[in-house]
Amino acid sequence: MPLLKICGLTRIEDALAARGADMLGVVLEPSSPRVGSLTLLRDIKSEVKVPAVAVRVSGSLEEMFDLARDADYLQIHRVLTNDELEALSSYEKRKILYVPADLKFLNYLKNACERGDLVLVDSPSKTSATDLKVAAVMLSECSKAGLAGGIGLDNLDSYLKLQPYFLDVSRGVEISPGVKDHRKLRELIRRVKG
Ligand SMILES: O=C(O)c1ccccc1N[C@@H]1O[C@H](COP(=O)(O)O)[C@@H](O)[C@H]1O
């Protein structure tokens, strides 16, 4: 059974409805339509008592880790330079490293798999779903790799078949950007976690 991360939360009531998931994520990227807050991140830890993930794209490593100081994980949602990958070991915070689902990133995936606590294979574009044939190859190269990119209740089974270490779902359980559908959340949790 994979771990389940639900991401893109902006409201504590949605985080509470996502109880049963293994990690809850808050996007701290100002340009995202589902940008959340540091307060929500702290409330997830104290009220929901589930590991909280801060998701960030922009800024230096130092800025990102500083922003994520109250989170359990920092998810860095961009491709890092070689220098940045090497510098990761100087930060104690647990890290989730995004890798685009594209075979040209296979070497990067191996590097990220060595340096991250978890790796997230996700669609290279926020408007499309992950190519599952590509994802299958990439998951076979990294045992701690999770899968994201357009997962919803209608296509969940095809993602589950790949047996990722974890599944990460955001858009697929939304009513509108940042607002979750509690019925969909409950069904997702039941089908993934049993
Ligand atoms: O969703 C966003 O707006 C976003 C912005 C900046 C970085 C990451 C973002 N989303 C993350 O992408 C994965 C997969 O999401 P989806 O299910 O395909 O919508 C997840 O970690 C999101 O939080």
JSON list of C-alpha atoms in Angstrom, two decimals, residues 67-161:
[
{"chain": "A", "resi": 67, "resn": "LEU", "atom": "CA", "xyz": [10.70, 29.35, 5.00]},
{"chain": "A", "resi": 68, "resn": "ALA", "atom": "CA", "xyz": [10.13, 25.66, 5.72]},
{"chain": "A", "resi": 69, "resn": "ARG", "atom": "CA", "xyz": [11.60, 25.74, 9.23]},
{"chain": "A", "resi": 70, "resn": "ASP", "atom": "CA", "xyz": [8.32, 24.70, 10.88]},
{"chain": "A", "resi": 71, "resn": "ALA", "atom": "CA", "xyz": [7.52, 22.00, 8.32]},
{"chain": "A", "resi": 72, "resn": "ASP", "atom": "CA", "xyz": [8.44, 18.34, 8.59]},
{"chain": "A", "resi": 73, "resn": "TYR", "atom": "CA", "xyz": [9.52, 18.24, 4.93]},
{"chain": "A", "resi": 74, "resn": "LEU", "atom": "CA", "xyz": [10.54, 20.78, 2.32]},
{"chain": "A", "resi": 75, "resn": "GLN", "atom": "CA", "xyz": [9.39, 19.77, -1.17]},
{"chain": "A", "resi": 76, "resn": "ILE", "atom": "CA", "xyz": [11.57, 21.57, -3.70]},
{"chain": "A", "resi": 77, "resn": "HIS", "atom": "CA", "xyz": [9.46, 21.68, -6.83]},
{"chain": "A", "resi": 78, "resn": "ARG", "atom": "CA", "xyz": [12.06, 22.59, -9.41]},
{"chain": "A", "resi": 79, "resn": "VAL", "atom": "CA", "xyz": [15.09, 20.97, -11.04]},
{"chain": "A", "resi": 80, "resn": "LEU", "atom": "CA", "xyz": [18.17, 21.83, -8.99]},
{"chain": "A", "resi": 81, "resn": "THR", "atom": "CA", "xyz": [21.65, 22.61, -10.30]},
{"chain": "A", "resi": 82, "resn": "ASN", "atom": "CA", "xyz": [24.53, 20.23, -9.51]},
{"chain": "A", "resi": 83, "resn": "ASP", "atom": "CA", "xyz": [25.86, 22.74, -6.96]},
{"chain": "A", "resi": 84, "resn": "GLU", "atom": "CA", "xyz": [22.45, 22.91, -5.26]},
{"chain": "A", "resi": 85, "resn": "LEU", "atom": "CA", "xyz": [22.17, 19.11, -5.17]},
{"chain": "A", "resi": 86, "resn": "GLU", "atom": "CA", "xyz": [25.57, 18.89, -3.48]},
{"chain": "A", "resi": 87, "resn": "ALA", "atom": "CA", "xyz": [24.67, 21.60, -0.97]},
{"chain": "A", "resi": 88, "resn": "LEU", "atom": "CA", "xyz": [21.52, 19.76, 0.18]},
{"chain": "A", "resi": 89, "resn": "SER", "atom": "CA", "xyz": [23.44, 17.64, 2.68]},
{"chain": "A", "resi": 90, "resn": "SER", "atom": "CA", "xyz": [24.18, 20.74, 4.76]},
{"chain": "A", "resi": 91, "resn": "TYR", "atom": "CA", "xyz": [20.45, 21.11, 5.58]},
{"chain": "A", "resi": 92, "resn": "GLU", "atom": "CA", "xyz": [19.00, 18.70, 8.14]},
{"chain": "A", "resi": 93, "resn": "LYS", "atom": "CA", "xyz": [15.35, 19.18, 7.13]},
{"chain": "A", "resi": 94, "resn": "ARG", "atom": "CA", "xyz": [13.80, 16.18, 5.33]},
{"chain": "A", "resi": 95, "resn": "LYS", "atom": "CA", "xyz": [13.57, 16.83, 1.62]},
{"chain": "A", "resi": 96, "resn": "ILE", "atom": "CA", "xyz": [11.23, 15.79, -1.19]},
{"chain": "A", "resi": 97, "resn": "LEU", "atom": "CA", "xyz": [12.86, 16.42, -4.56]},
{"chain": "A", "resi": 98, "resn": "TYR", "atom": "CA", "xyz": [10.75, 16.95, -7.67]},
{"chain": "A", "resi": 99, "resn": "VAL", "atom": "CA", "xyz": [11.85, 15.15, -10.82]},
{"chain": "A", "resi": 100, "resn": "PRO", "atom": "CA", "xyz": [10.01, 15.78, -14.13]},
{"chain": "A", "resi": 101, "resn": "ALA", "atom": "CA", "xyz": [8.51, 12.62, -15.63]},
{"chain": "A", "resi": 102, "resn": "ASP", "atom": "CA", "xyz": [10.70, 12.70, -18.71]},
{"chain": "A", "resi": 103, "resn": "LEU", "atom": "CA", "xyz": [13.38, 10.15, -19.60]},
{"chain": "A", "resi": 104, "resn": "LYS", "atom": "CA", "xyz": [15.90, 12.88, -20.23]},
{"chain": "A", "resi": 105, "resn": "PHE", "atom": "CA", "xyz": [15.89, 13.35, -16.43]},
{"chain": "A", "resi": 106, "resn": "LEU", "atom": "CA", "xyz": [16.90, 9.73, -15.62]},
{"chain": "A", "resi": 107, "resn": "ASN", "atom": "CA", "xyz": [20.39, 10.71, -14.47]},
{"chain": "A", "resi": 108, "resn": "TYR", "atom": "CA", "xyz": [18.98, 13.58, -12.46]},
{"chain": "A", "resi": 109, "resn": "LEU", "atom": "CA", "xyz": [16.54, 11.12, -10.86]},
{"chain": "A", "resi": 110, "resn": "LYS", "atom": "CA", "xyz": [19.41, 8.88, -9.70]},
{"chain": "A", "resi": 111, "resn": "ASN", "atom": "CA", "xyz": [21.16, 11.90, -8.20]},
{"chain": "A", "resi": 112, "resn": "ALA", "atom": "CA", "xyz": [17.96, 13.16, -6.54]},
{"chain": "A", "resi": 113, "resn": "CYS", "atom": "CA", "xyz": [17.27, 9.66, -5.19]},
{"chain": "A", "resi": 114, "resn": "GLU", "atom": "CA", "xyz": [20.67, 9.65, -3.44]},
{"chain": "A", "resi": 115, "resn": "ARG", "atom": "CA", "xyz": [20.24, 13.11, -1.98]},
{"chain": "A", "resi": 116, "resn": "GLY", "atom": "CA", "xyz": [16.55, 13.40, -1.15]},
{"chain": "A", "resi": 117, "resn": "ASP", "atom": "CA", "xyz": [14.60, 11.66, 1.62]},
{"chain": "A", "resi": 118, "resn": "LEU", "atom": "CA", "xyz": [11.84, 11.19, -0.95]},
{"chain": "A", "resi": 119, "resn": "VAL", "atom": "CA", "xyz": [11.60, 11.89, -4.66]},
{"chain": "A", "resi": 120, "resn": "LEU", "atom": "CA", "xyz": [8.48, 13.04, -6.51]},
{"chain": "A", "resi": 121, "resn": "VAL", "atom": "CA", "xyz": [8.10, 12.05, -10.16]},
{"chain": "A", "resi": 122, "resn": "ASP", "atom": "CA", "xyz": [5.56, 14.54, -11.52]},
{"chain": "A", "resi": 123, "resn": "SER", "atom": "CA", "xyz": [4.34, 15.84, -14.85]},
{"chain": "A", "resi": 124, "resn": "PRO", "atom": "CA", "xyz": [6.69, 18.44, -16.37]},
{"chain": "A", "resi": 125, "resn": "SER", "atom": "CA", "xyz": [3.65, 20.70, -16.83]},
{"chain": "A", "resi": 126, "resn": "LYS", "atom": "CA", "xyz": [0.89, 21.63, -14.36]},
{"chain": "A", "resi": 127, "resn": "THR", "atom": "CA", "xyz": [-1.70, 21.44, -17.12]},
{"chain": "A", "resi": 128, "resn": "SER", "atom": "CA", "xyz": [-1.10, 17.81, -18.13]},
{"chain": "A", "resi": 129, "resn": "ALA", "atom": "CA", "xyz": [-1.02, 14.37, -16.55]},
{"chain": "A", "resi": 130, "resn": "THR", "atom": "CA", "xyz": [2.11, 12.29, -16.03]},
{"chain": "A", "resi": 131, "resn": "ASP", "atom": "CA", "xyz": [3.06, 9.90, -18.84]},
{"chain": "A", "resi": 132, "resn": "LEU", "atom": "CA", "xyz": [2.65, 6.57, -17.04]},
{"chain": "A", "resi": 133, "resn": "LYS", "atom": "CA", "xyz": [4.98, 4.61, -19.36]},
{"chain": "A", "resi": 134, "resn": "VAL", "atom": "CA", "xyz": [7.75, 7.07, -18.59]},
{"chain": "A", "resi": 135, "resn": "ALA", "atom": "CA", "xyz": [6.84, 7.07, -14.89]},
{"chain": "A", "resi": 136, "resn": "ALA", "atom": "CA", "xyz": [7.08, 3.25, -14.73]},
{"chain": "A", "resi": 137, "resn": "VAL", "atom": "CA", "xyz": [10.68, 3.38, -15.97]},
{"chain": "A", "resi": 138, "resn": "MET", "atom": "CA", "xyz": [11.57, 6.17, -13.56]},
{"chain": "A", "resi": 139, "resn": "LEU", "atom": "CA", "xyz": [9.95, 4.52, -10.51]},
{"chain": "A", "resi": 140, "resn": "SER", "atom": "CA", "xyz": [11.95, 1.35, -11.18]},
{"chain": "A", "resi": 141, "resn": "GLU", "atom": "CA", "xyz": [15.15, 3.39, -10.70]},
{"chain": "A", "resi": 142, "resn": "CYS", "atom": "CA", "xyz": [14.31, 4.80, -7.25]},
{"chain": "A", "resi": 143, "resn": "SER", "atom": "CA", "xyz": [12.57, 2.84, -4.49]},
{"chain": "A", "resi": 144, "resn": "LYS", "atom": "CA", "xyz": [11.58, 5.99, -2.56]},
{"chain": "A", "resi": 145, "resn": "ALA", "atom": "CA", "xyz": [9.96, 7.71, -5.52]},
{"chain": "A", "resi": 146, "resn": "GLY", "atom": "CA", "xyz": [6.37, 8.89, -5.33]},
{"chain": "A", "resi": 147, "resn": "LEU", "atom": "CA", "xyz": [4.08, 9.74, -8.20]},
{"chain": "A", "resi": 148, "resn": "ALA", "atom": "CA", "xyz": [2.02, 12.85, -8.95]},
{"chain": "A", "resi": 149, "resn": "GLY", "atom": "CA", "xyz": [0.60, 14.70, -11.90]},
{"chain": "A", "resi": 150, "resn": "GLY", "atom": "CA", "xyz": [-3.11, 14.85, -12.52]},
{"chain": "A", "resi": 151, "resn": "ILE", "atom": "CA", "xyz": [-4.18, 11.97, -10.26]},
{"chain": "A", "resi": 152, "resn": "GLY", "atom": "CA", "xyz": [-7.93, 11.82, -9.71]},
{"chain": "A", "resi": 153, "resn": "LEU", "atom": "CA", "xyz": [-10.55, 9.27, -8.77]},
{"chain": "A", "resi": 154, "resn": "ASP", "atom": "CA", "xyz": [-11.16, 8.41, -12.43]},
{"chain": "A", "resi": 155, "resn": "ASN", "atom": "CA", "xyz": [-7.53, 7.45, -13.20]},
{"chain": "A", "resi": 156, "resn": "LEU", "atom": "CA", "xyz": [-6.32, 6.43, -9.72]},
{"chain": "A", "resi": 157, "resn": "ASP", "atom": "CA", "xyz": [-6.11, 2.70, -10.50]},
{"chain": "A", "resi": 158, "resn": "SER", "atom": "CA", "xyz": [-3.64, 3.21, -13.33]},
{"chain": "A", "resi": 159, "resn": "TYR", "atom": "CA", "xyz": [-1.31, 5.12, -10.97]},
{"chain": "A", "resi": 160, "resn": "LEU", "atom": "CA", "xyz": [-1.75, 2.54, -8.19]},
{"chain": "A", "resi": 161, "resn": "LYS", "atom": "CA", "xyz": [-0.73, -0.24, -10.60]}
]
